[in-house]
PDB file of C-alpha atoms in Angstrom:
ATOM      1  CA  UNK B   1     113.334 220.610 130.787  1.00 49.00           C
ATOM      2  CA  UNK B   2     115.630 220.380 133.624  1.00 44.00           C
ATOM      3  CA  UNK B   3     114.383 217.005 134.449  1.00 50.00           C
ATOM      4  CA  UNK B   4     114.942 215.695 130.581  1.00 38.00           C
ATOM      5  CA  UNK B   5     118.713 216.880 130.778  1.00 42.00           C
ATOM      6  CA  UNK B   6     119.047 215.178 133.796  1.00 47.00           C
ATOM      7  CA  UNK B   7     117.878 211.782 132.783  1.00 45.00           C
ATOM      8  CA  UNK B   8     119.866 212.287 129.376  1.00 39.00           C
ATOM      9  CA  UNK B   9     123.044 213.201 131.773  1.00 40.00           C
ATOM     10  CA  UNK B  10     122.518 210.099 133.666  1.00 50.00           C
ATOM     11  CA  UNK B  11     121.804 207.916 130.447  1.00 44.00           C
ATOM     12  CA  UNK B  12     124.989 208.972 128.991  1.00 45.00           C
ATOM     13  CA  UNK B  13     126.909 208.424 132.243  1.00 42.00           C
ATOM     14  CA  UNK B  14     125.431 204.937 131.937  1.00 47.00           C
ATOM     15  CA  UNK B  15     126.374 204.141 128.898  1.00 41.00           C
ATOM     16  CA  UNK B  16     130.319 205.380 129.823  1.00 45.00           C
ATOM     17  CA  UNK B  17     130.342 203.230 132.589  1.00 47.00           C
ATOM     18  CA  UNK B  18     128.796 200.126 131.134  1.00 45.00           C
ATOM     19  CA  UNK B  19     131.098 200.134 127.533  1.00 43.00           C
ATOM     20  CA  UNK B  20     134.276 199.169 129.343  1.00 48.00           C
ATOM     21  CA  UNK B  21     132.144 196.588 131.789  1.00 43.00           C
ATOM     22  CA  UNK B  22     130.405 195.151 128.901  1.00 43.00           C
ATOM     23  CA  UNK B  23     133.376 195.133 126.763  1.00 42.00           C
ATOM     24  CA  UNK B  24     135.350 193.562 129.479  1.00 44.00           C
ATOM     25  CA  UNK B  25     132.763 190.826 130.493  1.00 47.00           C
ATOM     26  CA  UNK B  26     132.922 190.239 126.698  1.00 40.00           C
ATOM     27  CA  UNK B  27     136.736 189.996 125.872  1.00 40.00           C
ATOM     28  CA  UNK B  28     137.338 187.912 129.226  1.00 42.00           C
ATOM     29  CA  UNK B  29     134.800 185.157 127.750  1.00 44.00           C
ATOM     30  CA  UNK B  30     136.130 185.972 124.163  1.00 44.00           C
ATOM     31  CA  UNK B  31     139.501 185.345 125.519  1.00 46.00           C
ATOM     32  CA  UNK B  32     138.460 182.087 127.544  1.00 46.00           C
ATOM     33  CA  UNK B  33     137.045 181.124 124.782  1.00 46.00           C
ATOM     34  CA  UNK B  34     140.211 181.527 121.750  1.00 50.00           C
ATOM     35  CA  UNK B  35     142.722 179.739 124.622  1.00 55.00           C
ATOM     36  CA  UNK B  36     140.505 176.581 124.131  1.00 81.00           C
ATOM     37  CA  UNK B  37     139.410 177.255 120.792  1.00 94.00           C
ATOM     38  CA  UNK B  38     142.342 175.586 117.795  1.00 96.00           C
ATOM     39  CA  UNK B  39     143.821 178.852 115.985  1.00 95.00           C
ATOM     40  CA  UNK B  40     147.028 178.577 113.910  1.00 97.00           C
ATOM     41  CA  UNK B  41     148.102 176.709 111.770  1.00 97.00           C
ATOM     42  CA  UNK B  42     149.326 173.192 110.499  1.00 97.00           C
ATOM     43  CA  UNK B  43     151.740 171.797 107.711  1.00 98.00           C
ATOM     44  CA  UNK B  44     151.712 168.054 107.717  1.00 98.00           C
ATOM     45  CA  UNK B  45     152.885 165.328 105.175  1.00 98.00           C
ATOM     46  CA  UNK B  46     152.197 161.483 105.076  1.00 98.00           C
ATOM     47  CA  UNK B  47     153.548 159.113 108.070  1.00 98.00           C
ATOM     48  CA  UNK B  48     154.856 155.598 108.249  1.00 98.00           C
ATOM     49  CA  UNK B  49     153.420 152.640 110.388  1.00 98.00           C
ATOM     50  CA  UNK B  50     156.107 150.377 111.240  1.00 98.00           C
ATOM     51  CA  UNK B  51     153.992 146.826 111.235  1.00 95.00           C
ATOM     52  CA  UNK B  52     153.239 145.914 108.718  1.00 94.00           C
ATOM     53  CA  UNK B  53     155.534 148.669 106.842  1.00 97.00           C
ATOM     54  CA  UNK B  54     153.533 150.696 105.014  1.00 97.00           C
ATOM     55  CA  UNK B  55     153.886 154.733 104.458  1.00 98.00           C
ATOM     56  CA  UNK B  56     150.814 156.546 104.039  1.00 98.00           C
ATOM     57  CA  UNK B  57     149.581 157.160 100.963  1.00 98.00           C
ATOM     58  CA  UNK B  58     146.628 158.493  98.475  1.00 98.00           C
ATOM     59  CA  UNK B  59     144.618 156.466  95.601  1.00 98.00           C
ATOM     60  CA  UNK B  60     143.131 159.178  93.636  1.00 98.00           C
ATOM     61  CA  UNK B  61     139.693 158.714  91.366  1.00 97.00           C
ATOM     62  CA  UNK B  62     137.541 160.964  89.357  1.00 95.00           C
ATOM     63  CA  UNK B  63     135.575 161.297  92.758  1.00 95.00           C
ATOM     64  CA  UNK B  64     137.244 160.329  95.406  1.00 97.00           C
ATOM     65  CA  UNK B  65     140.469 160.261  97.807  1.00 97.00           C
ATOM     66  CA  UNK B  66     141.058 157.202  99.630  1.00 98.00           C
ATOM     67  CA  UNK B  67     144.679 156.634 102.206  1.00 98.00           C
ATOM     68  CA  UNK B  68     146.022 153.605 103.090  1.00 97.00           C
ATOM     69  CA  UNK B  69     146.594 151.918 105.165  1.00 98.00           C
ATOM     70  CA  UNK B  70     143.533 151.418 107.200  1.00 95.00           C
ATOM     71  CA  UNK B  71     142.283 152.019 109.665  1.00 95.00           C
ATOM     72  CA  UNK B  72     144.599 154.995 110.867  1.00 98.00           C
ATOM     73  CA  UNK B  73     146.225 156.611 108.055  1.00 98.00           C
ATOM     74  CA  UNK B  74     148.750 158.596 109.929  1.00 98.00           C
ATOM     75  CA  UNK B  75     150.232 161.936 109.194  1.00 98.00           C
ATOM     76  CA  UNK B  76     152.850 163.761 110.525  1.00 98.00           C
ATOM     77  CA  UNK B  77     152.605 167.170 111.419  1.00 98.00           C
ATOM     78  CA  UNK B  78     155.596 169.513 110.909  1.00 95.00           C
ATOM     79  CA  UNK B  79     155.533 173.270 111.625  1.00 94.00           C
ATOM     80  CA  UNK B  80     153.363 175.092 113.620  1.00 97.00           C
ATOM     81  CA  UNK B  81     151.771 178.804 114.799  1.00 96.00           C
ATOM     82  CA  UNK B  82     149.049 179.129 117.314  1.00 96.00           C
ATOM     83  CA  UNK B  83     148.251 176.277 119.604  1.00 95.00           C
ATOM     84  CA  UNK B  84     148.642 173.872 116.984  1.00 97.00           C
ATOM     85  CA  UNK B  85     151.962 173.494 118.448  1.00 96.00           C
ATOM     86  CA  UNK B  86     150.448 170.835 121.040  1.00 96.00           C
ATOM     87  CA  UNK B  87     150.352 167.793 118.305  1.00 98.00           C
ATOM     88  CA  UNK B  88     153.017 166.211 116.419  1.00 98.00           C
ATOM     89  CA  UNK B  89     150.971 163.946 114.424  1.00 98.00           C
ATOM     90  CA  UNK B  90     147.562 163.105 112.819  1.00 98.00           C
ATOM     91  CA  UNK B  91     145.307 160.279 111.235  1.00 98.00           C
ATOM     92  CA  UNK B  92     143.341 161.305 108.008  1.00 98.00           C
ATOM     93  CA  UNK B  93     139.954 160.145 106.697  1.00 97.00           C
ATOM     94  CA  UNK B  94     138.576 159.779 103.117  1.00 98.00           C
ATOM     95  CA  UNK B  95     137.129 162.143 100.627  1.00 98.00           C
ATOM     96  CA  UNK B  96     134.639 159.397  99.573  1.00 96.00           C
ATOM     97  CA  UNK B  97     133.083 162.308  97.304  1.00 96.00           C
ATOM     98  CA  UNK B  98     133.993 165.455  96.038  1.00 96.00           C
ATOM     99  CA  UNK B  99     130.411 166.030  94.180  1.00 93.00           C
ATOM    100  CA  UNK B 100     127.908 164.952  96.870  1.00 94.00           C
ATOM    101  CA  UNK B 101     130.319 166.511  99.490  1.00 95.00           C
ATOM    102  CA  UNK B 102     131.098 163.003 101.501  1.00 96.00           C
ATOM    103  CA  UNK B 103     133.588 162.399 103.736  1.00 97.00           C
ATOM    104  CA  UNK B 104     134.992 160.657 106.628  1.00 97.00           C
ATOM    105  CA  UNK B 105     134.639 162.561 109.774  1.00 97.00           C
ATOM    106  CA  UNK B 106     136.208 164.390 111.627  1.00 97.00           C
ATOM    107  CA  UNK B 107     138.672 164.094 108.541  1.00 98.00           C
ATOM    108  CA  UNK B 108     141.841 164.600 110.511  1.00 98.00           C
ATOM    109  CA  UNK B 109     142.096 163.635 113.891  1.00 98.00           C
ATOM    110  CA  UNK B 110     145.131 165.233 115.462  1.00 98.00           C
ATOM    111  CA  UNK B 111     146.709 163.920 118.361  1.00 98.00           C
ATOM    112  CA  UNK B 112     150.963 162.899 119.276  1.00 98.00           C
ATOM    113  CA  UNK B 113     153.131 160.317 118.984  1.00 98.00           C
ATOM    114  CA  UNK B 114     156.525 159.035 120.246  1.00 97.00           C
ATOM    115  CA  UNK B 115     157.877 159.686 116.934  1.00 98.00           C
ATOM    116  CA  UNK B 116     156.119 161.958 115.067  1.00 98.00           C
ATOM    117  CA  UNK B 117     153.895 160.208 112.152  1.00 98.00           C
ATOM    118  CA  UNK B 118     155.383 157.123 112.947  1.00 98.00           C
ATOM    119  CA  UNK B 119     153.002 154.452 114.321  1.00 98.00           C
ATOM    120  CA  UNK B 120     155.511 151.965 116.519  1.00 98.00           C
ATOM    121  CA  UNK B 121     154.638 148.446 117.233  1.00 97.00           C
ATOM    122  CA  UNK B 122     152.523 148.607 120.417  1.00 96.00           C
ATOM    123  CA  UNK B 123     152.448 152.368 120.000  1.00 97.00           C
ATOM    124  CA  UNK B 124     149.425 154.076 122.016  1.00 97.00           C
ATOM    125  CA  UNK B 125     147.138 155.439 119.391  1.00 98.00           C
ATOM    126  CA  UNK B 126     143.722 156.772 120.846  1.00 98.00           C
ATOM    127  CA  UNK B 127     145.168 160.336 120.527  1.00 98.00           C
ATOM    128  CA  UNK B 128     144.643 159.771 117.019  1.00 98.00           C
ATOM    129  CA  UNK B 129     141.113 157.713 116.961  1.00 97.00           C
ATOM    130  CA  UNK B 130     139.573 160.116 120.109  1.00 97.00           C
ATOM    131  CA  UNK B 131     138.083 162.662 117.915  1.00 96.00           C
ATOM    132  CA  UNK B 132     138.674 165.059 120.405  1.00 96.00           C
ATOM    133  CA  UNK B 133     140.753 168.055 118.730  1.00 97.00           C
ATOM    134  CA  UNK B 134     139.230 167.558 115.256  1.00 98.00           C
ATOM    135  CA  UNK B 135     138.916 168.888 111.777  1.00 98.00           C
ATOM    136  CA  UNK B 136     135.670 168.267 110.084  1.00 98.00           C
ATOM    137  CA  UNK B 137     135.948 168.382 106.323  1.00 97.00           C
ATOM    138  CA  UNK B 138     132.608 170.103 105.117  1.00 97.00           C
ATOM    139  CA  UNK B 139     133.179 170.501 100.946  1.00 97.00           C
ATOM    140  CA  UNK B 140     136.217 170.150  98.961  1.00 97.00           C
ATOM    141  CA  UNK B 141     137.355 170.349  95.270  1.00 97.00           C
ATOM    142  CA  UNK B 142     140.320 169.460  93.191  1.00 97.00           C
ATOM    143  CA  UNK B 143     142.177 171.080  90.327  1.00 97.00           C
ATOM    144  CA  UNK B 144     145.038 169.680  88.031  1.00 98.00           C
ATOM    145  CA  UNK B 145     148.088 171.464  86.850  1.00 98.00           C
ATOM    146  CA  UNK B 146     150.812 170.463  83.811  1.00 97.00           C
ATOM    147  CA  UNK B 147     153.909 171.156  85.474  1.00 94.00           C
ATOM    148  CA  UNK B 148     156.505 170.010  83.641  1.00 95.00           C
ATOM    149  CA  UNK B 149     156.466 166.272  83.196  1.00 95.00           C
ATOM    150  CA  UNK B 150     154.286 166.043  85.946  1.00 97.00           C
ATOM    151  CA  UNK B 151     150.845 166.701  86.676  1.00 98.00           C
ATOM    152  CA  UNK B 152     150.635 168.304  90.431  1.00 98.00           C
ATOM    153  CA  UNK B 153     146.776 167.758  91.927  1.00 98.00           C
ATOM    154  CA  UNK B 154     145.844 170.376  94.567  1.00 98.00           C
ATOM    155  CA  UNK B 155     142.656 169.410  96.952  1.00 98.00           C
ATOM    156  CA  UNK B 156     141.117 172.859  98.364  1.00 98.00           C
ATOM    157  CA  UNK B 157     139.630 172.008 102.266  1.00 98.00           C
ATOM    158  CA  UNK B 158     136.481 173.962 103.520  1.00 97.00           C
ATOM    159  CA  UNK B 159     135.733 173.183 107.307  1.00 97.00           C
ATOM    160  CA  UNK B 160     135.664 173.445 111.115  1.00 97.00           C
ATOM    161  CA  UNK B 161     137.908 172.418 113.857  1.00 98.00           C
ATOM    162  CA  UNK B 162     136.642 171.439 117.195  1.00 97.00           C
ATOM    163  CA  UNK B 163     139.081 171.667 120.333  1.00 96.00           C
ATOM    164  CA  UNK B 164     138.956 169.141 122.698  1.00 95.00           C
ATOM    165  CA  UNK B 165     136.620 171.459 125.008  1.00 94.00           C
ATOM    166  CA  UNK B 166     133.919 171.652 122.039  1.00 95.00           C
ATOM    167  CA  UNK B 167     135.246 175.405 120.774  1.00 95.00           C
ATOM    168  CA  UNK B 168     134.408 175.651 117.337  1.00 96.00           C
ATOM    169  CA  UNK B 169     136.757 177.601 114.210  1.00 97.00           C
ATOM    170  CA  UNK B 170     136.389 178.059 111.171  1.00 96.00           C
ATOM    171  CA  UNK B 171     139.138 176.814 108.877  1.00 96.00           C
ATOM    172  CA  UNK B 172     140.623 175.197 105.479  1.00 97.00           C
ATOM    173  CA  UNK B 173     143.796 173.783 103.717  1.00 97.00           C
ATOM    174  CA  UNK B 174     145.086 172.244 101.342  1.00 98.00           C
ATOM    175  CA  UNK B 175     146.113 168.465 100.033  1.00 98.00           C
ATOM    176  CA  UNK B 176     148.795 168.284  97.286  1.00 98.00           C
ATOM    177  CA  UNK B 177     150.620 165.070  95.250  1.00 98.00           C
ATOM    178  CA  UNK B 178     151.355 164.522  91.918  1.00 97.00           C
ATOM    179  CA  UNK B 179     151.230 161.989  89.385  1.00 97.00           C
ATOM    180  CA  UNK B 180     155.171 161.863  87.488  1.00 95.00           C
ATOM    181  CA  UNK B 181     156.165 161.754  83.701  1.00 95.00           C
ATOM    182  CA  UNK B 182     152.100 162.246  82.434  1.00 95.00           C
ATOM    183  CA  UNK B 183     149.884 164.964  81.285  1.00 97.00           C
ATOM    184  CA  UNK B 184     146.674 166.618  82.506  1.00 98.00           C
ATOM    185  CA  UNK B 185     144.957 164.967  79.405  1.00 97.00           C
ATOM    186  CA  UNK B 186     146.274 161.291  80.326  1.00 97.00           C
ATOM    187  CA  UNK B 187     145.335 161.669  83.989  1.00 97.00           C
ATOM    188  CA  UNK B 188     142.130 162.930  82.822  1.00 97.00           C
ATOM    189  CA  UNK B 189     141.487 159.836  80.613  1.00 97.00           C
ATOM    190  CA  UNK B 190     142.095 157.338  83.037  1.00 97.00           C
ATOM    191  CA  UNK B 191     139.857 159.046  86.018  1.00 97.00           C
ATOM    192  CA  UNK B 192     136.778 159.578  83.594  1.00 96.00           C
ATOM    193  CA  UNK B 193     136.679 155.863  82.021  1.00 96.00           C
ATOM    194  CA  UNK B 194     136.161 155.127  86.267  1.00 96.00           C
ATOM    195  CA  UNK B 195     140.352 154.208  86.597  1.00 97.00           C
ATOM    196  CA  UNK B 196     141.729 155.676  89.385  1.00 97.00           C
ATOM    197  CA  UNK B 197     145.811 156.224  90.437  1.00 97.00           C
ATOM    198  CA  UNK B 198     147.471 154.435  93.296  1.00 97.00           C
ATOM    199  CA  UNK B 199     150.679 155.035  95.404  1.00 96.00           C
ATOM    200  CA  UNK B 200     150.714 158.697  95.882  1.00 98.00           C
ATOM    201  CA  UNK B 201     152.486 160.535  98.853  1.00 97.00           C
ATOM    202  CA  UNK B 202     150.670 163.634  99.688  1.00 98.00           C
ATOM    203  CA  UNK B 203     151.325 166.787 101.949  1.00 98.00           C
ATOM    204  CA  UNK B 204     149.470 169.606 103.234  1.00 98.00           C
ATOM    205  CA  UNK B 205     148.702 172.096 105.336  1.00 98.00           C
ATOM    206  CA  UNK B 206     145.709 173.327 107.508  1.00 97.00           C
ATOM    207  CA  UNK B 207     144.784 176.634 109.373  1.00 97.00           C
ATOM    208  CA  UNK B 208     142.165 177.825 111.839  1.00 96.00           C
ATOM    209  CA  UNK B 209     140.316 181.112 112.722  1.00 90.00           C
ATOM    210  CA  UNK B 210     138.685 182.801 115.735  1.00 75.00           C
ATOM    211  CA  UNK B 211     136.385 185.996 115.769  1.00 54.00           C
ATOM    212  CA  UNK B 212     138.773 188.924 115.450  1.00 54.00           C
ATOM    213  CA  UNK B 213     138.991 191.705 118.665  1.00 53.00           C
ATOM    214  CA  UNK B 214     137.263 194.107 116.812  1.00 47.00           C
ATOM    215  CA  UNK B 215     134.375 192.015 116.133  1.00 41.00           C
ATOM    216  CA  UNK B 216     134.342 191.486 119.867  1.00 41.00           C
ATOM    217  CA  UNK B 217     134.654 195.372 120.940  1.00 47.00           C
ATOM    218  CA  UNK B 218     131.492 195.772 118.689  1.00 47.00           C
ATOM    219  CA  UNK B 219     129.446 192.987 120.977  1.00 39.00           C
ATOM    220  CA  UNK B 220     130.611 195.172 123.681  1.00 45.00           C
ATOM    221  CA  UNK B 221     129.111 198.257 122.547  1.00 46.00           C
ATOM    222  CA  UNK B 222     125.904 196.423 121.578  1.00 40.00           C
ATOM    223  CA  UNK B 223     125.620 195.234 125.133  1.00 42.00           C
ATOM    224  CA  UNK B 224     126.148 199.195 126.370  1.00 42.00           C
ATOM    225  CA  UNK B 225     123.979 200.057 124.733  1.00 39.00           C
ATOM    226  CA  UNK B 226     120.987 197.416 125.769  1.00 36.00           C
ATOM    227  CA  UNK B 227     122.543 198.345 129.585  1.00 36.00           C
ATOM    228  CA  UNK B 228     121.979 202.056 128.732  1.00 36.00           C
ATOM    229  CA  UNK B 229     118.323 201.142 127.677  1.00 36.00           C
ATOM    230  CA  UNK B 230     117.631 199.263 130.502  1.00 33.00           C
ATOM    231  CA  UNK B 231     118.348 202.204 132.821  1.00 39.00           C
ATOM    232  CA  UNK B 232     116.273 204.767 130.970  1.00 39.00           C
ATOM    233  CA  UNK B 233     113.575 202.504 131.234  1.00 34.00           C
ATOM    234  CA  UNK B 234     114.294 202.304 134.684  1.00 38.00           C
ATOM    235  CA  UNK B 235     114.333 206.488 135.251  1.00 41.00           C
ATOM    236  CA  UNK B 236     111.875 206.899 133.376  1.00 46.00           C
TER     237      UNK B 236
END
């Protein structure tokens, strides 16, 4: 009997000791891992490349988004949280279907320029075409809305972002633009007879998530535990 309470003395002293290690071990790689992971968030609106002139814009069809001009649609990224704050600008791909869930990828590409969302004559763009610092679009889905005389189209997101060190997130946003003086019936008509609408700016916004601390303290006490285990297999 004596020799049971020691061993479940000395398990429990185990375990006490190994929670903090284990938990420590865990949130030092946790928190390696958020620094290089993308967390934050994005707001961004259409750019401008300088030669040939041409801002960037959407052509919108019953199921698909294509931006012009080609091949680097830029964007240009305005506020910021989280380490988002290291890019000033973006290039966007295509939604070349919302039902079969096609896109380009990675659908934004997010990199900096001199000006931001301005493409320059001459201007050094591999930032944008590097795909390193990504957002890969993985479904999406559109809804219109009457407002007013206009009909506003919002674009729902679903995705990932991978940071130039190969960190994954999880994260989603947003496209908006509308379509002036019509009505959700008109715009409706001209998508499903296969029309589509041209010469739309757009704006929108983008966010990304990492595993939350308590999620993390929980790993810890998992691998206490399995420590703890170890050793009574050990004294026993």
């Amino acid at each position: 009997m004596i020799g049971f309470k020691s061993k479940l003395l000395n398990a429990t002293l185990a375990i006490t000791a190994a929670i903090p290690l284990a938990t420590a071990g865990l949130f030092t790689s946790a928190g390696s891992a958020q620094a290089a992971a993308l967390s934050g968030s994005i707001q961004f609106s259409d750019g401008f490349t300088v030669s040939p002139s041409a801002s960037s814009q959407i052509t919108f069809s019953q199921d698909a988004l294509t931006f012009t001009p080609q091949p680097i649609t830029p964007i240009k990224i305005g506020s910021t949280t989280g380490n988002f704050s290291a890019f000033n600008s973006g290039n966007i791909g295509n939604i070349i279907s919302f039902s079969s869930k096609v896109a380009d990828n990675p659908f934004i590409d997010f990199g900096s320029l001199a000006i931001p969302g301005i493409i320059l004559p001459g201007a050094d763009t591999s930032s944008l075409t590097d795909k390193s610092d990504t957002f890969t679009l993985t479904s999406s889905s559109y809804k219109l809305n009457q407002d007013g005389l206009n009909v506003g189209i919002g674009v729902a997101l679903f995705g990932y972002f991978t940071s130039a060190t190969g960190e994954i997130s999880n994260g989603g946003g947003n496209l908006t633009f509308q379509v002036n003086n019509g009505s959700v019936d008109s715009v409706n008509s001209i998508l499903s007879t296969g029309g589509s609408i041209s010469n739309l700016s757009f704006s929108g916004g983008t966010f990304a998530t990492v595993p939350e601390p308590a999620t993390l303290l929980g790993l810890g006490i998992v691998g206490a535990g399995m420590a703890m285990s170890r050793r009574r297999k050990t004294v026993a």
